[in-house]
Short mmCIF file of C-alpha atoms (C1' of nucleotides) in Angstrom, two decimals:
data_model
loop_
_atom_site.label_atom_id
_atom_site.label_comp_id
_atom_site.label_asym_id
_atom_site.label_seq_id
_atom_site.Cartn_x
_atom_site.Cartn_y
_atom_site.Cartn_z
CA UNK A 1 192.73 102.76 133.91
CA UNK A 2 193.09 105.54 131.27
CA UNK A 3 190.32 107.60 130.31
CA UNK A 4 190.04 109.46 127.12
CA UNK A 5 192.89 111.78 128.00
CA UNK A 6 195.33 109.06 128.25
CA UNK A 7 194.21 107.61 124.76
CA UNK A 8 194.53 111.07 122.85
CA UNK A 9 198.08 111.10 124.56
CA UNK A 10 199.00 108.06 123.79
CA UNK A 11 197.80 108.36 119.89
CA UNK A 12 199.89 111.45 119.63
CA UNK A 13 202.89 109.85 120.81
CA UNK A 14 202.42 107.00 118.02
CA UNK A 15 201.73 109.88 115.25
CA UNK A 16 205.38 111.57 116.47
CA UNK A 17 207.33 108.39 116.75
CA UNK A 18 205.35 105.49 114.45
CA UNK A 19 203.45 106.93 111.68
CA UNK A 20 205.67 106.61 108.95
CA UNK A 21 208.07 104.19 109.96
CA UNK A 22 208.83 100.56 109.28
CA UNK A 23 207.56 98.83 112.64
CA UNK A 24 208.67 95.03 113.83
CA UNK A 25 205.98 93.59 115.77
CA UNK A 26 205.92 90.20 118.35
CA UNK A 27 203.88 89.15 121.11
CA UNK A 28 206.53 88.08 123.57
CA UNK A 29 203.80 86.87 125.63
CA UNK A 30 202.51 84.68 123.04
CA UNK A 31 198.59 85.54 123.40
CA UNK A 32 198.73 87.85 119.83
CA UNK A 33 201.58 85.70 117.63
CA UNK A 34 199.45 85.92 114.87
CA UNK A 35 198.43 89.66 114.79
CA UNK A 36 202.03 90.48 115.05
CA UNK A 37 203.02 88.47 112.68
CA UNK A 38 200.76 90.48 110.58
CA UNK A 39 201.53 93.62 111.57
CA UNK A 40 205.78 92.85 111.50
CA UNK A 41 207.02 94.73 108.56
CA UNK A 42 204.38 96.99 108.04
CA UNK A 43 204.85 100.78 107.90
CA UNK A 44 202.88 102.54 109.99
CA UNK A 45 200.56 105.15 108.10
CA UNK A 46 198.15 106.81 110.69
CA UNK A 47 196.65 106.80 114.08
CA UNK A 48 193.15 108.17 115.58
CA UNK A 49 192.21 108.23 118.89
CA UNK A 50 188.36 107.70 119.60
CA UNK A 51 187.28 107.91 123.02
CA UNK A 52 188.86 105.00 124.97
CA UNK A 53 190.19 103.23 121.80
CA UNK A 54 192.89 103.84 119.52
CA UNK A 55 193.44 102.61 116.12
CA UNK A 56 196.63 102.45 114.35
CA UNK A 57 196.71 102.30 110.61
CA UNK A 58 199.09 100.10 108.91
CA UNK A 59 199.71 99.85 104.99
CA UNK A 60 197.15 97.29 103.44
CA UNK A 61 194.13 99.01 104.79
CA UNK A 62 195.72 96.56 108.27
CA UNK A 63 194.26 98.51 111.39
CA UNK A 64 195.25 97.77 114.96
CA UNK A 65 192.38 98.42 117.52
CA UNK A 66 193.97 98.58 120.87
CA UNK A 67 191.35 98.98 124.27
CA UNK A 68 193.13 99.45 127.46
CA UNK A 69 190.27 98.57 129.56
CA UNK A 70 190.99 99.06 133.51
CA UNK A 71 194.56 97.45 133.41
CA UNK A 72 196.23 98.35 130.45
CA UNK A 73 198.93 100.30 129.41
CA UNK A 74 201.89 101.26 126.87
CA UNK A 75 205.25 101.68 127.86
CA UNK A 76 207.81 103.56 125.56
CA UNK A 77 211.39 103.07 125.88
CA UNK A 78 214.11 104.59 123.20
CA UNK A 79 214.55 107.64 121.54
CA UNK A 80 211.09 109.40 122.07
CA UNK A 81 210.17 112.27 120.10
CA UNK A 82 208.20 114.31 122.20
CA UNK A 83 204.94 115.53 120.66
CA UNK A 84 204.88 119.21 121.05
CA UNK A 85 200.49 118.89 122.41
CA UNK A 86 201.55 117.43 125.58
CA UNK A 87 203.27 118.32 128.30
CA UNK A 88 205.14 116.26 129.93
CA UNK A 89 206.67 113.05 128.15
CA UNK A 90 206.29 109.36 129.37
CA UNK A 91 207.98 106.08 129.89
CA UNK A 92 204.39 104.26 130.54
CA UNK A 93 201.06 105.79 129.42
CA UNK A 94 197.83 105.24 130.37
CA UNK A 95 198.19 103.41 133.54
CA UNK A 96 198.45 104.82 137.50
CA UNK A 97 200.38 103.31 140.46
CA UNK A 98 198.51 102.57 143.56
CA UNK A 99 199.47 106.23 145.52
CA UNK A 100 197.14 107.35 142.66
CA UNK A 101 200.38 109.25 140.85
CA UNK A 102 199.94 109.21 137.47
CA UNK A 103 202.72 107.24 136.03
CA UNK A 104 202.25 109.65 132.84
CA UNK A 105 203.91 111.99 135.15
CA UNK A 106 205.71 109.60 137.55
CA UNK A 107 208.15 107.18 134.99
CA UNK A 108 209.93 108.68 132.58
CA UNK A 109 213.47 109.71 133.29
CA UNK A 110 215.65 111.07 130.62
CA UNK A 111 219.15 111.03 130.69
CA UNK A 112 219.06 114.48 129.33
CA UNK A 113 218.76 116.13 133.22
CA UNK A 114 215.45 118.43 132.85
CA UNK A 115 214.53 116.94 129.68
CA UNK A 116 211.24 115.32 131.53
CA UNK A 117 209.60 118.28 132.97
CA UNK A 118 208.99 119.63 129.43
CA UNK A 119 207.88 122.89 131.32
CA UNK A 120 207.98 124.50 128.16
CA UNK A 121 205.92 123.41 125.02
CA UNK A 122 207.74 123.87 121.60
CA UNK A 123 209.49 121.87 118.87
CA UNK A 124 209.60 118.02 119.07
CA UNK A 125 212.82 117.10 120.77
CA UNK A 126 214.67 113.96 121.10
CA UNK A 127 215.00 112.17 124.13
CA UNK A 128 216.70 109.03 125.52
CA UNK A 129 213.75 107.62 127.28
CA UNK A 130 213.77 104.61 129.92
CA UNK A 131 211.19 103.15 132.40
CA UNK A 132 211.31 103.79 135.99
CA UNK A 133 208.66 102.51 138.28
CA UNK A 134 208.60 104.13 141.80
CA UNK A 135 211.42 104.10 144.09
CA UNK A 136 210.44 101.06 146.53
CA UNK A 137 209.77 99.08 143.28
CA UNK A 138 212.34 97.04 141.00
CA UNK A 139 213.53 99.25 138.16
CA UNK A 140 215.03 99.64 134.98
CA UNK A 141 217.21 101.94 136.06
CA UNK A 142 220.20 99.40 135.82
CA UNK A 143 219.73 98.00 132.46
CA UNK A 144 217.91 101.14 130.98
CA UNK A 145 219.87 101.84 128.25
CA UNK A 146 219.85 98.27 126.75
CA UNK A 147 218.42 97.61 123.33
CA UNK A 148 215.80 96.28 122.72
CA UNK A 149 214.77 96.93 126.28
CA UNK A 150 214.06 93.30 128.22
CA UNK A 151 210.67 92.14 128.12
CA UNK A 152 209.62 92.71 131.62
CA UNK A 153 205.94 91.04 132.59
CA UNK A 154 203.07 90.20 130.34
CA UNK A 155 203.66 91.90 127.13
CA UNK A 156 201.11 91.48 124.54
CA UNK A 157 202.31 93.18 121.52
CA UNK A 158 205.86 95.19 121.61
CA UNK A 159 205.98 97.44 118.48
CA UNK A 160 209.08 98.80 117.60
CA UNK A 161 210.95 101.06 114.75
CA UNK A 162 214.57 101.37 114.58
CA UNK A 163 214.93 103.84 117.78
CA UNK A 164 211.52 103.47 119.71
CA UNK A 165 209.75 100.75 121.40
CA UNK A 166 206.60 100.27 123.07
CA UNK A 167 205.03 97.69 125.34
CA UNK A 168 201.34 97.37 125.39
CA UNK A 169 200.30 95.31 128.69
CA UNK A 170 196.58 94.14 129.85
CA UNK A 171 194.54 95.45 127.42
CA UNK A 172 190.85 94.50 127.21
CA UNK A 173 190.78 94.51 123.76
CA UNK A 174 193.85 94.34 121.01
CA UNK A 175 193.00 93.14 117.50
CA UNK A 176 193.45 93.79 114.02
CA UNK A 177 190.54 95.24 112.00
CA UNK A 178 189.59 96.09 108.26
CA UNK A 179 188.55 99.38 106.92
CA UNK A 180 184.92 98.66 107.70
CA UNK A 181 185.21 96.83 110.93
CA UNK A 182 186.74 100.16 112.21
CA UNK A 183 184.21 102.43 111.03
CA UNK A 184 181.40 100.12 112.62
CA UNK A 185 183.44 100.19 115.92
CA UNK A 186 183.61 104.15 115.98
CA UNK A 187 179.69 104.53 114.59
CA UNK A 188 178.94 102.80 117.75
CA UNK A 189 180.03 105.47 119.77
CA UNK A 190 179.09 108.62 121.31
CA UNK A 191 180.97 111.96 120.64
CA UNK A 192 184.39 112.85 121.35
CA UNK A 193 185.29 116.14 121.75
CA UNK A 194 188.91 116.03 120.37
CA UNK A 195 187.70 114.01 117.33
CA UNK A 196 183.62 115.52 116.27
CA UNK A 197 182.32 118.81 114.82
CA UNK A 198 182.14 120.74 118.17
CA UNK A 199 178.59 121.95 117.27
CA UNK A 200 177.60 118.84 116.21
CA UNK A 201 178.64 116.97 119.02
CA UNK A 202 176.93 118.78 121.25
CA UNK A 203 173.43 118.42 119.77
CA UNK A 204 173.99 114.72 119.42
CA UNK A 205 175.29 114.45 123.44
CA UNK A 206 172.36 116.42 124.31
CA UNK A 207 169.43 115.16 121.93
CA UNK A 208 170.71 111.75 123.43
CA UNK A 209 170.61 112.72 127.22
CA UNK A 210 167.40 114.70 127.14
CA UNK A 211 165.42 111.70 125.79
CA UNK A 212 166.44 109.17 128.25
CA UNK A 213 165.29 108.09 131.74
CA UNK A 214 168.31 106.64 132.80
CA UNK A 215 170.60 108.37 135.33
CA UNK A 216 172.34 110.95 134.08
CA UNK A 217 175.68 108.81 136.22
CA UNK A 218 175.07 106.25 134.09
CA UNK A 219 174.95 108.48 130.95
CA UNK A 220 178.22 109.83 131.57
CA UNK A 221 179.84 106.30 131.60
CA UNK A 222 178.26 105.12 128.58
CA UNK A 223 180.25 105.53 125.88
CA UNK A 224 177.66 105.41 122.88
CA UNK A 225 176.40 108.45 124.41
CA UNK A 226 179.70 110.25 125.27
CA UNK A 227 183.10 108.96 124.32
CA UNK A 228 185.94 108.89 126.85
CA UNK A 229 184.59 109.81 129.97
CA UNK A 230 185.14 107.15 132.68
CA UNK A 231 185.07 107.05 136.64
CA UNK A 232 186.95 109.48 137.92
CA UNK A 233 185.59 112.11 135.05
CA UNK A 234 181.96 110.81 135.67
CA UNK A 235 181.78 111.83 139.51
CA UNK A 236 183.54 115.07 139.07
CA UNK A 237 181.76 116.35 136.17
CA UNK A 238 178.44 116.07 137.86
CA UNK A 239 180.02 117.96 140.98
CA UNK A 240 181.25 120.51 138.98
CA UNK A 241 177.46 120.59 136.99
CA UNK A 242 176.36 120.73 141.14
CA UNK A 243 174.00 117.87 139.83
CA UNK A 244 172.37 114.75 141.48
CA UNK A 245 173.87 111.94 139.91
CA UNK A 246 170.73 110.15 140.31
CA UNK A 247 168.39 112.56 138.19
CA UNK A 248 167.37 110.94 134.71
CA UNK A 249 168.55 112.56 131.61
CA UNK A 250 165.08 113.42 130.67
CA UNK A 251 164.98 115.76 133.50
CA UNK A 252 168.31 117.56 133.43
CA UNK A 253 168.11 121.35 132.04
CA UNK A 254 168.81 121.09 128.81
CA UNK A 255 170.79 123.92 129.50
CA UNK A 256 173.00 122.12 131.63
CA UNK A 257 173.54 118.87 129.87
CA UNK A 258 174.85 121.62 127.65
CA UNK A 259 177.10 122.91 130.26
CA UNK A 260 178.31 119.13 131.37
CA UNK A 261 179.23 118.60 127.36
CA UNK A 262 181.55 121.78 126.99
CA UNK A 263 182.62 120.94 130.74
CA UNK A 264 184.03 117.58 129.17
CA UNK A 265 185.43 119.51 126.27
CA UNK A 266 187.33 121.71 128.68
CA UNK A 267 188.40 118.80 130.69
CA UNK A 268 189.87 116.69 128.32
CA UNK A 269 191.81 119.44 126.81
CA UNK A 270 193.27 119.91 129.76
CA UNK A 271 194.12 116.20 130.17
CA UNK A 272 195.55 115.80 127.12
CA UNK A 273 198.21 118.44 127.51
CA UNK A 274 198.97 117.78 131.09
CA UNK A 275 198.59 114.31 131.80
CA UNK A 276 196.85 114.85 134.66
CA UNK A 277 192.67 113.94 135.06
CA UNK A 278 192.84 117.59 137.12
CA UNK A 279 189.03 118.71 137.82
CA UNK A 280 189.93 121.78 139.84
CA UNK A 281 191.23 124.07 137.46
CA UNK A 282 189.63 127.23 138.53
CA UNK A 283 192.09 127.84 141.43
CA UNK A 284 194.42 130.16 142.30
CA UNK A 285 198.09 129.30 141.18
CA UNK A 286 199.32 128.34 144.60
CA UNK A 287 196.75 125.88 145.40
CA UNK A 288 196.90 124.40 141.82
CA UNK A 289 200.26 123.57 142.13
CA UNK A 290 199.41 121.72 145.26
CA UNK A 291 196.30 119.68 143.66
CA UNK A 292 198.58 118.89 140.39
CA UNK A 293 201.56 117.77 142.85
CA UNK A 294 199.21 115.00 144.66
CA UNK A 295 196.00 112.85 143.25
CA UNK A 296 194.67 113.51 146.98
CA UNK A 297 194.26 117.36 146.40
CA UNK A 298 193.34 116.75 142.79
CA UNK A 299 189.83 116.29 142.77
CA UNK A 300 186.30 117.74 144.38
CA UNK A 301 184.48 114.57 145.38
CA UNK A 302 186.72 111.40 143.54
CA UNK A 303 188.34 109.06 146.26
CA UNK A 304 186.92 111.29 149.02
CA UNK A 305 184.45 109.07 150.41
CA UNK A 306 184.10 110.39 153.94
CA UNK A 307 186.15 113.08 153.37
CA UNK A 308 184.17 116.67 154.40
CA UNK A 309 183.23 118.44 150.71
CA UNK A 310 185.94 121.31 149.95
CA UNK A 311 182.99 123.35 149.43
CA UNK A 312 179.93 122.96 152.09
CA UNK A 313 181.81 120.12 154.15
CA UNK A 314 178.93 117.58 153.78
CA UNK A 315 180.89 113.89 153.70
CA UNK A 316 181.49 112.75 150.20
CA UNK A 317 179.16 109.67 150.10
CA UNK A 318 180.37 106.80 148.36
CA UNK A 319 177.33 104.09 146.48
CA UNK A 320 177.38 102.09 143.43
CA UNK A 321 176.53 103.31 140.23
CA UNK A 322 177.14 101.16 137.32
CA UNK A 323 178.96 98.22 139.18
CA UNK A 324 181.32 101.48 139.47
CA UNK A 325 182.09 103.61 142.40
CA UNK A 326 179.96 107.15 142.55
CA UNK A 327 181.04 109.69 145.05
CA UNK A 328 178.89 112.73 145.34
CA UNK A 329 178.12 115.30 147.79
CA UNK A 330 174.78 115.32 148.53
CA UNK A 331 174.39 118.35 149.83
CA UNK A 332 175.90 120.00 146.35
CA UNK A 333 175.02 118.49 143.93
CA UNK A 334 170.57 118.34 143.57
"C1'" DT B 1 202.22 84.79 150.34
"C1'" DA B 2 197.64 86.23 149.85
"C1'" DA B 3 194.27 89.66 149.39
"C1'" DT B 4 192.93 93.97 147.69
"C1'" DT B 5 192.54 97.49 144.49
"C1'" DA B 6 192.00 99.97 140.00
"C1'" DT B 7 190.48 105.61 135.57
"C1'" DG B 8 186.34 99.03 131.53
"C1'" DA B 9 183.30 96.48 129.15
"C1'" DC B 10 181.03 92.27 127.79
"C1'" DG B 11 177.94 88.32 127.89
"C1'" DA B 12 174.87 85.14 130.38
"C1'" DC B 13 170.85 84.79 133.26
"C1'" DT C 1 172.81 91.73 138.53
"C1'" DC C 2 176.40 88.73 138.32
"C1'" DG C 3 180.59 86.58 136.59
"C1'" DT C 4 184.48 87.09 133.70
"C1'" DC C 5 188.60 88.82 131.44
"C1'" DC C 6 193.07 91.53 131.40
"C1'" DT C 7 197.79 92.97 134.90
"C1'" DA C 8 200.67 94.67 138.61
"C1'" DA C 9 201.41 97.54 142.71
"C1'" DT C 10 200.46 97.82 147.35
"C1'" DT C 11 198.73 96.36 151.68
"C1'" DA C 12 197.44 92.91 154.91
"C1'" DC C 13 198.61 88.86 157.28
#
DNA sequence: TAATTATGACGAC
DNA sequence: TCGTCCTAATTAC
């Protein structure tokens, strides 16, 4: 269930490794044949990340719209170039394992010992990538190395150049699109930080929110209002705004639905270089480690139902919100 | 082996 | 508001 963060990630990794190359296409799965057919042969010419979606350009104005909805996910095997924006480079992106690890972080293994860290941030480098699910699970580790990597589950679309593959699995949406299809597809929605006029984007995000009596939790989470922000974002934004997810937009300071948009900004920069949806970043170096090292110290209120606040030790109450889980402290956030 | 869970979004009432 | 779609890991039985 990737937010924006994931997407941005994921886009980069096609501009390093696609964008410019022949690409083969198949559905081994069966359920896009045709779109693959259409796609196989193709060089790849661009990529753009909006929000949740990404779009990958092919020559003949042929645009792939891929939306990875709450299952989806890409796995990259082969020789990975490792864009130089993010941090740590992946087997599978986008999706999370049940421990809540992020498998951004948790997959990738490089033969190269230390090559998956990527502590440091410089050039591109090449790596010999391969999947590896957790430890209790069946692996790849025996077979990693074989090319093209086996087809392992429901793939819908495997794209691959020469050196790289990648296995897109359980998306909500994945179809091709003309010129104009994808421009009505983005002018649906909201702002995205990473892709909009900074300025801009915040006077549209808060024009939008200060005319509307719907709850600002439900503003968060729609994505012609914002692009990119999804559960786990949603619930700790509004701690870290100390605001009642309840209150309509109309009635938020303006000068904190400011606050919330920037907030966001901040956020996703950070999960786009580290992987990670981390939501406690003003902590000491010590305790960050900690919160980056396990989902359960990663957040304020997310998954803490129950759990005493970190800050006033109110219990995180858990309600519905969108069909979606909300967890808030009440006693913070007014 | 079945049930449960998940970071989404849509369409039908 | 509800049902539906997409997939796989983990937990419960």
């Amino acid at each position: 269930m990737p937010e924006g963060h994931s997407v941005h990630r994921i886009a980069r990794q096609f501009d390093r490794n696609y964008v410019g190359r022949v690409v083969s296409a198949s559905s081994p799965q069966g359920r896009f044949a045709e779109g693959a057919a259409v796609i196989d042969g193709r060089e790849a010419v661009e990529v753009r990340a909006v929000g949740k979606q990404m779009f990958l350009a092919f020559d003949g104005d042929l645009w792939l719209r891929v939306h990875l909805g709450m299952y989806g996910a890409w796995d990259f095997a082969g020789e990975i170039l490792v864009d130089p924006t993010i941090a740590s480079a992946n087997g599978r992106m986008g999706q999370t394992n049940q421990r809540g690890t992020d498998l951004d972080e948790a997959s990738a293994v490089f033969d190269d010992a230390g090559e998956n860290s990527l502590a440091s941030i410089g050039a591109p480098r090449r790596a010999r990538g391969r999947v590896r699910m957790s430890e209790q699970t069946r692996g790849l580790d025996d077979d990693g190395d074989e090319w093209p990597p086996p087809v392992v589950g429901q793939v819908r679309l495997r794209l691959m150049t020469d050196v790289t593959s990648a296995d897109l699995r359980g998306p909500t949406a994945c179809e091709l699109q003309t010129p104009d299809e994808v421009r009505a597809t983005i002018a649906k929605l909201g702002p995205d930080p990473l892709v909009d006029d900074p300025d801009e984007a915040e006077e549209r995000f808060t024009a939008v929110v200060r005319r509307k009596p719907t709850p600002i939790g439900l503003l968060l989470m729609d994505q012609s209002v914002v692009s990119g922000i999804g559960n786990v974002y949603r619930a700790e934004l509004l701690y870290r705004a100390l605001l009642d997810p309840h209150t309509p937009g109309k009635l938020v300071p303006e000068e904190v639905v400011r606050a919330i948009w920037r907030d966001w900004a901040r956020l996703l920069v950070i999960g786009v270089e580290t992987g990670q949806m981390m939501t406690m970043d003003d902590l000491d170096p010590e305790a960050y480690r900690r919160a980056m090292a396990s989902r359960d110290d990663r957040h304020w209120v997310y998954h803490r139902a129950g759990l005493p606040c970190r800050v006033c030790g109110t219990e995180i109450v858990l309600e519905e919100m969108g069909a979606r889980k909300l967890y808030w402290c009440p006693s913070c956030q007014k």
